[in-house]
Amino acid sequence: MNARRSEHGAPDARESEARPSAVPTGGGPDASTGGAASGVCDTQPSLGPTPLRRLTRVEYRNTVADLFDIAAPSSADLPDDAADSQGFTTTTSQPISPEGALKYFEVATTVGENLLAKLPALFPCADGQTEDECTRELLASTGTKIFRRPLTEHEQDHFATVFAKARADEATVDEAVLTVLQTMLVSPQFLFIMEPSQASASEPTKLDSWQVATRLSYLLWQTTPDAVLLDAASRDELVTKSAVAAQTARMLDSPRAKAAVAAFFDQWLMLRDIEKVQKDPDIFPDVTEPVVAALTRESRTFVEDLFWNHDGSLGRLFISPSRVRDATLSEFYGDSLSEADDAELVEDVVTERSFGLFSQAGFLMAISKNDDHSAIFRGKLVHSRLFCKPIFLPPPGVATPLPAIEPGVTGRERIEMHTGSGVCVGCHGQFNPFGYALEHFDATGRWRETEGELAIDTAAEVVSSDLGPFDGARDLSSKLANSEQVHECAVSQMFQYAMRREITSDDACGLASLNRIFLDSEQSMKELLVAITQSDAFFARIEPKE
Amino acid sequence: MAYSPSRRTLSRRALLRGAGGIVIGLPLLEAMLPRHTRGADPGPPQRFLVWMSVNGTVVERWICPPTASVGELQLSEILAPLERHKADMVGVQNLRCPAGYAHAYPSNLTGQAQVDIGYPLIYGTGHSLDQHIAKQWAGRTPIPSLQLGVQVDSKDRDTSACVSWSEEPHPDQGIANQAAERDQAPPTRGLPAENNPFAVFTRLFTDGTSNAIDNAKRAFSMRRSMLDGVLDQVPALNQRLGRADRAIVENYFDSVRAIEAQITALDAASAACVAPMLGADPTAADATTPWWMEQAHVTDVLKLHGELIAAVFACDLTRVVVLTVAGSGGSSRMPPADLLPANDMGDWHGVSHAIGTDKDKQARDGLAAIDSWYYDKLAVLLDSLKSVPEPTGGTLLTNSLVMSTNEYGPNGDVPALGLVGSNNSHMCKLMPILLFGQAAGALETGRWVTTPMVNVEQAEGQHINRLYVSILNALGIPDQQFGDPGADQGPLEGVFG
């Protein structure tokens, strides 16, 4: 899967990806009809393939820190993550170069250096015990934690031999122990999330408790299973949904879950791009670094509050009385909602210019081009991330730069003249209009009544959507909040993130169930996350056919 | 190797941080691992070594016939001991050094007139060739350069008997003021030679509590164990994986195998890095003169220095070494007494001054014998370099450039080269320069180069700075000028490619 940049210079690297067909958005057979065609879903396995993936940087760092109670290695010392078709960096199935492998070796060696002081506790080896006995105890205790499951007999013999060979090579006991631990840290059993393999490719294979513990732990806490999970796994409890439900509730209750949830919104809604916003200070002097930092905090705090205190209500993402303000933000927005040094949550009336995600300046700047704002880019975000529709590259030979700015012509009109006909309108007609609705928000993401002296027209429609006509950002937002297509897209976005893999047509039935749950919960993203951990897909794996 | 039971740090980084003086570099590690590759330093590292002798030579018995092509080199009487190394040698004849009558060490490698405010207060100015190279190569090795010596007297080790000069201003402002009063160039800081090989060994190769090379090798062997520990699992893992998963894990194993190849190369490099077995300093507790300062032990000390040099190069502790085989001028000791001619002309220095007197013939014979004796010791040092294989092929000498040179050229007339009517004292022309080693492909050896005269009446050839420029270029430093800006500039033709 390659990410080619569109000739439009779009910031969204995944635009060229066509999502596999039959993902149930806007009219798939079983999508929104809660179970009407459940006969089909009863008989066919509903599970897309899970390619073997390895730990992301965040996961690796957290894992090492939690395994050994040492400082996490630096991200720069680890191989890069890559983004999948939806921009999530959790699907690390890309190949590792020798330089990447070397990084793993170097980091493992650094970890070993930091472990020296802890060796007496890791390898207590009492008098009267042979070194081999002590080594096997190490493998049973620490080894199980590193591989996230008990070692097989063959693995135990193998690593006991690693120890013995090191000793035969005149290593000290300490050095031999470190050799074993470091070797485990560069073994595939640690680096990769290994799930049932070599199974029949047509039947999903159920995960064992250890594998469920691993999925749950990396999903909710971005780290290796803790002692409670490992304990439950050792009693093979995690193969029942109720046991998993209890663990999920426990883990969601912990502050450790915040980072994983934040990462989802960061990647889904491109909130992580807010901090990269840079405006020409001559043109936009009040978009300073502190302002950009404050705007980043605003959107992240907004979604965090939304998820944990309001059940992750999707509707509230779009239309909400909650505002995040501090003195910097109040000054920037020109309201007087807060004079605090630190960001706080306040409530305010919903108006045309202040209502939810699409009135947040940081978010709007992040999804626009840097030098100006672009209805096209804003529209693309809605189209791809909220409707889960692909964006294709323009045909070769199509002139892409917009014509020169003429007086008396609004930005919208200029774009419409350029893209509103011929080969262009087929695609652009599907996403530009979303951007037109946002035209009252300028290049700094703030309200403008007019465009210079020109009136702004924000009435538009995307015929292929279920929104109907809309006028203005607030109206668009409230229609997005109620759109079945958007609901289904949100479900599949979270599913893709949570399952760490691309969605395929085989996931149709699983997604249909989740759509029903999402509907019943009134679009609670928190319930959805829990539902994913309760879904059949979470307890099974199909290996890719290759 | 013996194994200490104590638990100690393995960390390569901890070693390099130099706890209590440990300074060790894993050989070629930084140069060979791809993520450390710096664009400017591809291929095996080049090393630079200067062998500095004293009192000039008997030039007409030193020069060899010019070679039209490689392999024709016929060694002169004085150079006969180097027969086994002549395929690795290039003779460079006729160059001149900055003028300096007495004590020309400080001007020799700097290529500039020295600062003289009255013996022994003689200083270099600017930087010497070795220090300039060391500065260009800064950061590649734990130690920028090493200065070794044999019986370089303490009273003038950092002045008139000093050949290595850094470009830092001399720390003594009084000295600088005196030089300024005499309208001389500003003196810079000299790096004195160390005469005691045992002290050098201790400083470089041990940390006082354990053998640093041993530690580095153990850290190394742990990495090998990790590699083996991973790759040995391949069959068992592959058995348990389906095709798609196996392809992904195989990609990882392939990358691990790729770094195995690099680690194997590093292993070969580290095998060459062996701490030299110098033994303990034999100086008796009540001795007034250290063992390594005694005339009888010059041969042994030179051999020990040779082993140190081979080891520091093999372990990549440094890539720049200057070995001064005797103190300057009158402070030089005598070589073994049986080399001195029957008529008493005093010490080595005295022999050189007897040229052009009524004892001219015996003096020339005596000096020729002494120089030949030292070239025999140089041959032993070259043997040491040749005994160390390099992981990229060849030996240390293959990747080194060794320059054998002298404070002076002739001490009297050299009719064969048109030098007559001289004042029969040390002269800084017709310098006896020899180059050894291929400098990792930069030098074609087995030749004798007769560089052209600039002033035939005075028998003056081109300025040695031109050779220094060529040496810099061969070592990857593109300077077009070195030393005295008023002297000849630009590289010297005919020596390097």
Short mmCIF file of C-alpha atoms in Angstrom, two decimals, chain B residues 90-484:
data_model
loop_
_atom_site.label_atom_id
_atom_site.label_comp_id
_atom_site.label_asym_id
_atom_site.label_seq_id
_atom_site.Cartn_x
_atom_site.Cartn_y
_atom_site.Cartn_z
CA VAL B 90 58.84 5.77 -1.69
CA GLY B 91 62.00 7.83 -1.37
CA VAL B 92 61.63 11.59 -1.81
CA GLN B 93 64.88 13.38 -2.47
CA ASN B 94 66.03 17.03 -2.53
CA LEU B 95 63.35 18.82 -0.51
CA ARG B 96 64.34 21.68 1.77
CA CYS B 97 63.02 22.57 5.20
CA PRO B 98 62.61 25.97 6.82
CA ALA B 99 66.03 27.31 7.56
CA GLY B 100 67.21 26.57 11.08
CA TYR B 101 70.73 25.98 12.15
CA ALA B 102 70.58 24.82 15.68
CA HIS B 103 67.70 22.75 16.90
CA ALA B 104 65.44 22.62 13.89
CA TYR B 105 62.85 20.25 15.43
CA PRO B 106 60.26 22.98 16.00
CA SER B 107 60.29 24.08 12.38
CA ASN B 108 60.46 20.66 10.77
CA LEU B 109 56.85 19.54 10.83
CA THR B 110 55.37 23.01 11.07
CA GLY B 111 56.94 24.13 7.81
CA GLN B 112 57.57 27.56 9.27
CA ALA B 113 60.56 29.26 10.82
CA GLN B 114 60.67 28.55 14.52
CA VAL B 115 60.45 31.09 17.30
CA ASP B 116 63.85 31.48 18.93
CA ILE B 117 64.30 33.57 22.05
CA GLY B 118 67.50 31.84 23.15
CA TYR B 119 68.23 28.13 23.64
CA PRO B 120 66.42 26.12 24.94
CA LEU B 121 63.53 28.55 24.47
CA ILE B 122 62.84 27.60 20.90
CA TYR B 123 59.22 27.10 19.88
CA GLY B 124 57.15 26.24 16.92
CA THR B 125 54.60 28.59 15.46
CA GLY B 126 51.38 27.60 13.77
CA HIS B 127 50.66 23.87 13.79
CA SER B 128 52.68 20.85 12.80
CA LEU B 129 51.53 18.53 10.04
CA ASP B 130 50.52 15.78 12.47
CA GLN B 131 48.47 18.15 14.60
CA HIS B 132 46.71 19.61 11.61
CA ILE B 133 45.74 16.12 10.51
CA ALA B 134 44.66 15.23 14.05
CA LYS B 135 42.41 18.26 14.15
CA GLN B 136 40.82 17.41 10.82
CA TRP B 137 40.18 13.91 12.09
CA ALA B 138 38.94 15.07 15.48
CA GLY B 139 36.26 12.89 16.95
CA ARG B 140 37.01 9.81 14.90
CA THR B 141 39.10 8.24 17.65
CA PRO B 142 39.19 8.59 21.42
CA ILE B 143 42.68 10.13 21.34
CA PRO B 144 43.50 12.80 18.77
CA SER B 145 47.22 11.93 18.50
CA LEU B 146 50.12 10.33 20.34
CA GLN B 147 53.64 11.61 20.78
CA LEU B 148 56.29 9.01 21.67
CA GLY B 149 59.97 9.55 22.19
CA VAL B 150 63.25 7.85 23.01
CA GLN B 151 65.50 9.70 25.47
CA VAL B 152 64.02 13.06 24.61
CA ASP B 153 65.50 15.11 27.36
CA SER B 154 63.16 16.64 29.88
CA LYS B 155 64.85 20.02 29.78
CA ASP B 156 63.70 20.73 26.25
CA ARG B 157 60.96 18.22 25.59
CA ASP B 158 58.39 20.89 25.00
CA THR B 159 60.69 23.40 23.39
CA SER B 160 63.71 22.83 21.20
CA ALA B 161 63.33 19.04 21.24
CA CYS B 162 59.63 19.14 20.39
CA VAL B 163 58.29 18.36 16.91
CA SER B 164 54.52 18.34 17.46
CA TRP B 165 52.91 21.75 17.74
CA SER B 166 49.24 22.51 18.17
CA GLU B 167 48.02 25.82 16.87
CA GLU B 168 46.93 26.97 20.30
CA PRO B 169 48.86 29.99 21.54
CA HIS B 170 51.59 29.13 23.99
CA PRO B 171 50.12 29.33 27.50
CA ASP B 172 53.02 31.41 28.87
CA GLN B 173 52.28 35.01 28.03
CA GLY B 174 55.81 35.99 29.04
CA ILE B 175 57.21 33.79 26.30
CA ALA B 176 54.77 35.26 23.83
CA ASN B 177 55.77 38.76 24.85
CA GLN B 178 59.46 38.02 24.39
CA ALA B 179 58.79 36.66 20.93
CA ALA B 180 56.80 39.75 20.05
CA GLU B 181 59.62 42.00 21.27
CA ARG B 182 61.93 40.22 18.88
CA ASP B 183 59.49 40.64 16.00
CA GLN B 184 58.99 36.91 15.81
CA ALA B 185 55.87 34.92 15.08
CA PRO B 186 53.72 33.99 18.08
CA PRO B 187 54.81 30.73 19.75
CA THR B 188 52.29 27.94 19.96
CA ARG B 189 51.90 25.05 22.37
CA GLY B 190 54.15 22.04 21.94
CA LEU B 191 53.12 18.44 22.61
CA PRO B 192 56.10 16.77 24.24
CA ALA B 193 57.10 13.19 23.47
CA GLU B 194 56.65 10.49 26.11
CA ASN B 195 59.75 8.41 26.66
CA ASN B 196 58.30 5.76 28.94
CA PRO B 197 56.44 3.06 26.99
CA PHE B 198 55.15 1.48 30.20
CA ALA B 199 53.45 4.68 31.26
CA VAL B 200 51.88 5.04 27.82
CA PHE B 201 50.62 1.49 27.98
CA THR B 202 49.08 2.02 31.39
CA ARG B 203 47.44 5.22 30.32
CA LEU B 204 45.94 3.80 27.16
CA PHE B 205 45.22 0.16 27.78
CA THR B 206 44.24 -0.30 31.38
CA ASP B 207 41.96 1.44 33.82
CA GLY B 208 43.79 0.38 36.87
CA THR B 209 41.18 -2.14 37.92
CA SER B 210 40.62 -4.24 34.85
CA ASN B 211 41.59 -4.66 31.24
CA ALA B 212 39.53 -2.30 29.13
CA ILE B 213 40.05 -4.24 25.94
CA ASP B 214 38.71 -7.31 27.64
CA ASN B 215 35.58 -5.40 28.57
CA ALA B 216 35.08 -4.14 25.06
CA LYS B 217 35.52 -7.61 23.65
CA ARG B 218 32.98 -9.01 26.07
CA ALA B 219 30.42 -6.40 25.11
CA PHE B 220 31.13 -7.42 21.57
CA SER B 221 30.69 -11.09 22.20
CA MET B 222 27.36 -10.40 23.88
CA ARG B 223 26.12 -8.91 20.65
CA ARG B 224 27.27 -12.01 18.79
CA SER B 225 25.39 -14.13 21.31
CA MET B 226 22.25 -12.10 20.73
CA LEU B 227 22.56 -12.61 17.00
CA ASP B 228 23.06 -16.31 17.33
CA GLY B 229 20.30 -16.48 19.92
CA VAL B 230 17.86 -14.98 17.44
CA LEU B 231 18.94 -16.77 14.28
CA ASP B 232 19.09 -20.14 15.98
CA GLN B 233 15.36 -19.84 16.51
CA VAL B 234 14.57 -19.55 12.82
CA PRO B 235 13.67 -23.19 12.11
CA ALA B 236 11.52 -23.62 15.21
CA LEU B 237 9.66 -20.36 14.65
CA ASN B 238 9.09 -20.93 10.96
CA GLN B 239 7.55 -24.27 11.74
CA ARG B 240 4.87 -22.63 13.83
CA LEU B 241 3.98 -19.85 11.44
CA GLY B 242 1.67 -19.70 8.48
CA ARG B 243 2.94 -18.43 5.15
CA ALA B 244 1.96 -14.81 5.51
CA ASP B 245 3.37 -14.51 9.03
CA ARG B 246 6.48 -16.36 8.06
CA ALA B 247 7.18 -13.88 5.27
CA ILE B 248 7.09 -11.00 7.73
CA VAL B 249 9.28 -12.74 10.28
CA GLU B 250 11.68 -13.84 7.53
CA ASN B 251 12.08 -10.20 6.54
CA TYR B 252 13.15 -9.48 10.11
CA PHE B 253 15.55 -12.42 10.12
CA ASP B 254 17.04 -11.21 6.84
CA SER B 255 17.70 -7.84 8.41
CA VAL B 256 19.27 -9.55 11.40
CA ARG B 257 21.47 -11.57 9.05
CA ALA B 258 22.53 -8.33 7.39
CA ILE B 259 23.76 -6.93 10.67
CA GLU B 260 25.39 -10.26 11.44
CA ALA B 261 27.63 -9.64 8.46
CA GLN B 262 28.61 -6.30 9.91
CA ILE B 263 29.19 -7.76 13.35
CA THR B 264 31.39 -10.45 11.84
CA ALA B 265 33.48 -7.79 10.20
CA LEU B 266 33.74 -5.95 13.47
CA ASP B 267 34.74 -9.18 15.19
CA ALA B 268 37.59 -9.52 12.74
CA ALA B 269 38.59 -5.96 13.44
CA SER B 270 38.45 -6.45 17.19
CA ALA B 271 40.56 -9.58 16.91
CA ALA B 272 43.34 -7.36 15.63
CA CYS B 273 43.02 -5.19 18.71
CA VAL B 274 45.14 -6.93 21.30
CA ALA B 275 46.68 -5.20 24.25
CA PRO B 276 50.43 -5.26 23.76
CA MET B 277 52.28 -7.40 26.30
CA LEU B 278 54.80 -4.89 27.50
CA GLY B 279 55.36 -6.41 30.86
CA ALA B 280 56.26 -4.29 33.84
CA ASP B 281 58.68 -1.37 33.93
CA PRO B 282 62.05 -2.94 34.86
CA THR B 283 63.36 0.27 36.43
CA ALA B 284 64.79 -0.63 39.83
CA ALA B 285 63.30 1.19 42.79
CA ASP B 286 66.60 2.87 43.65
CA ALA B 287 67.64 3.66 40.10
CA THR B 288 68.73 7.20 39.32
CA THR B 289 67.99 6.76 35.63
CA PRO B 290 64.86 4.95 34.45
CA TRP B 291 65.45 1.76 32.48
CA TRP B 292 63.83 3.30 29.42
CA MET B 293 66.20 6.30 29.43
CA GLU B 294 69.34 4.17 29.39
CA GLN B 295 71.52 3.96 26.35
CA ALA B 296 71.72 0.19 26.52
CA HIS B 297 67.96 -0.14 26.10
CA VAL B 298 67.35 2.01 23.05
CA THR B 299 66.67 -1.05 20.92
CA ASP B 300 64.18 -2.43 23.45
CA VAL B 301 62.42 0.87 23.91
CA LEU B 302 62.04 1.32 20.17
CA LYS B 303 60.57 -2.18 19.94
CA LEU B 304 58.11 -1.46 22.75
CA HIS B 305 57.06 1.80 21.11
CA GLY B 306 56.55 -0.13 17.87
CA GLU B 307 54.21 -2.55 19.60
CA LEU B 308 52.32 0.32 21.17
CA ILE B 309 51.94 2.00 17.80
CA ALA B 310 50.65 -1.16 16.14
CA ALA B 311 48.20 -1.65 18.98
CA VAL B 312 46.86 1.89 19.09
CA PHE B 313 46.33 1.73 15.35
CA ALA B 314 44.71 -1.72 15.47
CA CYS B 315 42.43 -0.67 18.31
CA ASP B 316 41.71 2.64 16.61
CA LEU B 317 42.62 4.59 19.69
CA THR B 318 44.26 7.14 17.48
CA ARG B 319 45.27 7.49 13.85
CA VAL B 320 48.13 9.98 14.28
CA VAL B 321 51.43 9.12 15.98
CA VAL B 322 54.78 10.89 16.02
CA LEU B 323 57.83 8.94 17.24
CA THR B 324 60.96 10.99 17.96
CA VAL B 325 63.77 8.48 18.11
CA ALA B 326 66.26 10.78 19.81
CA GLY B 327 66.37 14.18 21.44
CA SER B 328 67.44 17.15 19.39
CA GLY B 329 71.07 17.93 18.68
CA GLY B 330 73.36 17.93 21.63
CA SER B 331 70.98 16.32 23.98
CA SER B 332 70.88 13.12 21.97
CA ARG B 333 72.46 10.16 23.55
CA MET B 334 74.87 7.87 21.88
CA PRO B 335 73.72 4.81 20.02
CA PRO B 336 75.43 1.59 21.12
CA ALA B 337 79.07 2.34 21.70
CA ASP B 338 80.35 -0.20 19.19
CA LEU B 339 78.95 1.97 16.43
CA LEU B 340 81.18 4.88 17.25
CA PRO B 341 84.31 5.20 15.15
CA ALA B 342 87.65 4.48 16.72
CA ASN B 343 88.74 8.13 16.77
CA ASP B 344 86.91 9.89 19.49
CA MET B 345 84.49 12.36 17.95
CA GLY B 346 82.19 12.50 20.91
CA ASP B 347 78.60 11.34 20.73
CA TRP B 348 76.27 11.03 17.72
CA HIS B 349 76.00 14.74 17.50
CA GLY B 350 79.78 15.07 17.64
CA VAL B 351 80.11 12.57 14.80
CA SER B 352 77.85 14.66 12.61
CA HIS B 353 79.91 17.78 13.28
CA ALA B 354 83.16 16.03 12.44
CA ILE B 355 82.08 15.87 8.81
CA GLY B 356 84.11 18.37 6.83
CA THR B 357 86.95 18.31 9.35
CA ASP B 358 90.17 16.36 9.13
CA LYS B 359 88.15 13.39 10.37
CA ASP B 360 85.70 13.75 7.54
CA LYS B 361 85.92 10.21 6.23
CA GLN B 362 85.59 8.52 9.62
CA ALA B 363 82.78 10.87 10.48
CA ARG B 364 80.87 10.05 7.34
CA ASP B 365 81.42 6.34 7.89
CA GLY B 366 80.34 6.70 11.51
CA LEU B 367 77.22 8.67 10.75
CA ALA B 368 76.27 6.31 7.94
CA ALA B 369 76.58 3.37 10.31
CA ILE B 370 74.47 5.06 12.97
CA ASP B 371 71.75 5.99 10.50
CA SER B 372 71.74 2.50 9.09
CA TRP B 373 71.37 1.14 12.58
CA TYR B 374 68.29 3.30 13.13
CA TYR B 375 66.82 2.31 9.78
CA ASP B 376 67.10 -1.27 10.95
CA LYS B 377 64.93 -0.33 13.94
CA LEU B 378 62.49 1.35 11.59
CA ALA B 379 62.33 -1.90 9.63
CA VAL B 380 61.34 -3.68 12.86
CA LEU B 381 58.56 -1.17 13.46
CA LEU B 382 57.31 -1.67 9.93
CA ASP B 383 57.30 -5.41 10.62
CA SER B 384 54.97 -4.71 13.58
CA LEU B 385 52.58 -2.78 11.37
CA LYS B 386 52.63 -5.47 8.72
CA SER B 387 51.83 -8.16 11.26
CA VAL B 388 48.37 -6.75 11.97
CA PRO B 389 45.72 -7.70 9.41
CA GLU B 390 43.01 -5.21 8.59
CA PRO B 391 39.41 -6.42 8.31
CA THR B 392 39.08 -4.82 4.89
CA GLY B 393 42.15 -6.63 3.61
CA GLY B 394 45.89 -6.01 3.78
CA THR B 395 47.67 -4.96 6.93
CA LEU B 396 47.94 -1.84 9.01
CA LEU B 397 50.73 -0.69 6.73
CA THR B 398 48.43 -0.99 3.73
CA ASN B 399 46.23 1.68 5.25
CA SER B 400 48.95 3.81 6.77
CA LEU B 401 51.28 6.52 5.64
CA VAL B 402 54.59 6.45 7.49
CA MET B 403 57.01 9.34 6.98
CA SER B 404 60.60 8.81 8.05
CA THR B 405 62.35 12.15 8.28
CA ASN B 406 65.13 13.97 10.07
CA GLU B 407 65.89 17.28 11.71
CA TYR B 408 68.53 17.91 9.05
CA GLY B 409 69.89 16.77 5.71
CA PRO B 410 73.64 16.91 5.12
CA ASN B 411 76.29 18.13 7.55
CA GLY B 412 78.87 19.02 4.90
CA ASP B 413 79.40 19.06 1.15
CA VAL B 414 77.54 16.69 -1.10
CA PRO B 415 79.42 17.01 -4.38
CA ALA B 416 77.24 14.35 -6.01
CA LEU B 417 74.29 16.72 -5.71
CA GLY B 418 76.21 19.92 -6.44
CA LEU B 419 76.52 21.05 -2.85
CA VAL B 420 80.09 22.31 -2.40
CA GLY B 421 81.65 25.00 -0.28
CA SER B 422 79.14 24.54 2.50
CA ASN B 423 80.03 25.60 6.02
CA ASN B 424 80.05 22.00 7.17
CA SER B 425 77.26 22.17 9.68
CA HIS B 426 73.67 21.03 9.86
CA MET B 427 71.71 22.03 6.79
CA CYS B 428 68.01 21.92 6.23
CA LYS B 429 68.16 21.04 2.57
CA LEU B 430 68.38 17.72 0.69
CA MET B 431 66.16 16.31 3.44
CA PRO B 432 66.18 12.52 3.83
CA ILE B 433 62.45 11.72 3.48
CA LEU B 434 61.06 8.23 3.10
CA LEU B 435 57.39 7.29 2.84
CA PHE B 436 56.07 3.84 3.66
CA GLY B 437 52.65 2.25 3.29
CA GLN B 438 49.96 2.63 0.63
CA ALA B 439 47.74 4.98 2.67
CA ALA B 440 44.68 2.91 1.70
CA GLY B 441 45.34 3.26 -1.99
CA ALA B 442 46.67 6.81 -2.10
CA LEU B 443 50.33 5.96 -2.62
CA GLU B 444 51.96 3.71 -5.17
CA THR B 445 55.08 2.35 -3.51
CA GLY B 446 58.37 0.81 -4.60
CA ARG B 447 59.77 4.02 -6.12
CA TRP B 448 62.43 6.65 -5.72
CA VAL B 449 61.47 10.22 -6.59
CA THR B 450 64.13 12.79 -7.32
CA THR B 451 62.34 16.10 -6.97
CA PRO B 452 63.73 18.93 -9.09
CA MET B 453 66.09 21.59 -7.76
CA VAL B 454 64.86 25.15 -7.50
CA ASN B 455 68.28 26.73 -6.89
CA VAL B 456 70.96 24.54 -8.36
CA GLU B 457 73.92 26.53 -7.02
CA GLN B 458 72.65 26.27 -3.49
CA ALA B 459 71.46 22.71 -4.04
CA GLU B 460 68.08 23.79 -2.82
CA GLY B 461 65.03 21.87 -3.85
CA GLN B 462 61.39 22.65 -3.31
CA HIS B 463 59.97 23.48 0.09
CA ILE B 464 58.88 20.50 2.13
CA ASN B 465 55.51 22.18 2.60
CA ARG B 466 54.63 21.00 -0.88
CA LEU B 467 55.11 17.42 0.23
CA TYR B 468 53.04 18.15 3.30
CA VAL B 469 50.24 19.48 1.12
CA SER B 470 50.37 16.30 -0.94
CA ILE B 471 50.27 14.24 2.22
CA LEU B 472 47.24 16.15 3.45
CA ASN B 473 45.48 15.59 0.14
CA ALA B 474 46.30 11.88 0.20
CA LEU B 475 44.76 11.72 3.67
CA GLY B 476 41.53 13.26 2.48
CA ILE B 477 42.26 16.82 3.54
CA PRO B 478 41.98 19.06 0.50
CA ASP B 479 44.16 21.96 1.67
CA GLN B 480 46.32 23.54 -1.03
CA GLN B 481 48.66 25.29 1.35
CA PHE B 482 50.55 24.39 4.49
CA GLY B 483 53.01 26.15 6.77
CA ASP B 484 54.90 29.26 5.76
#
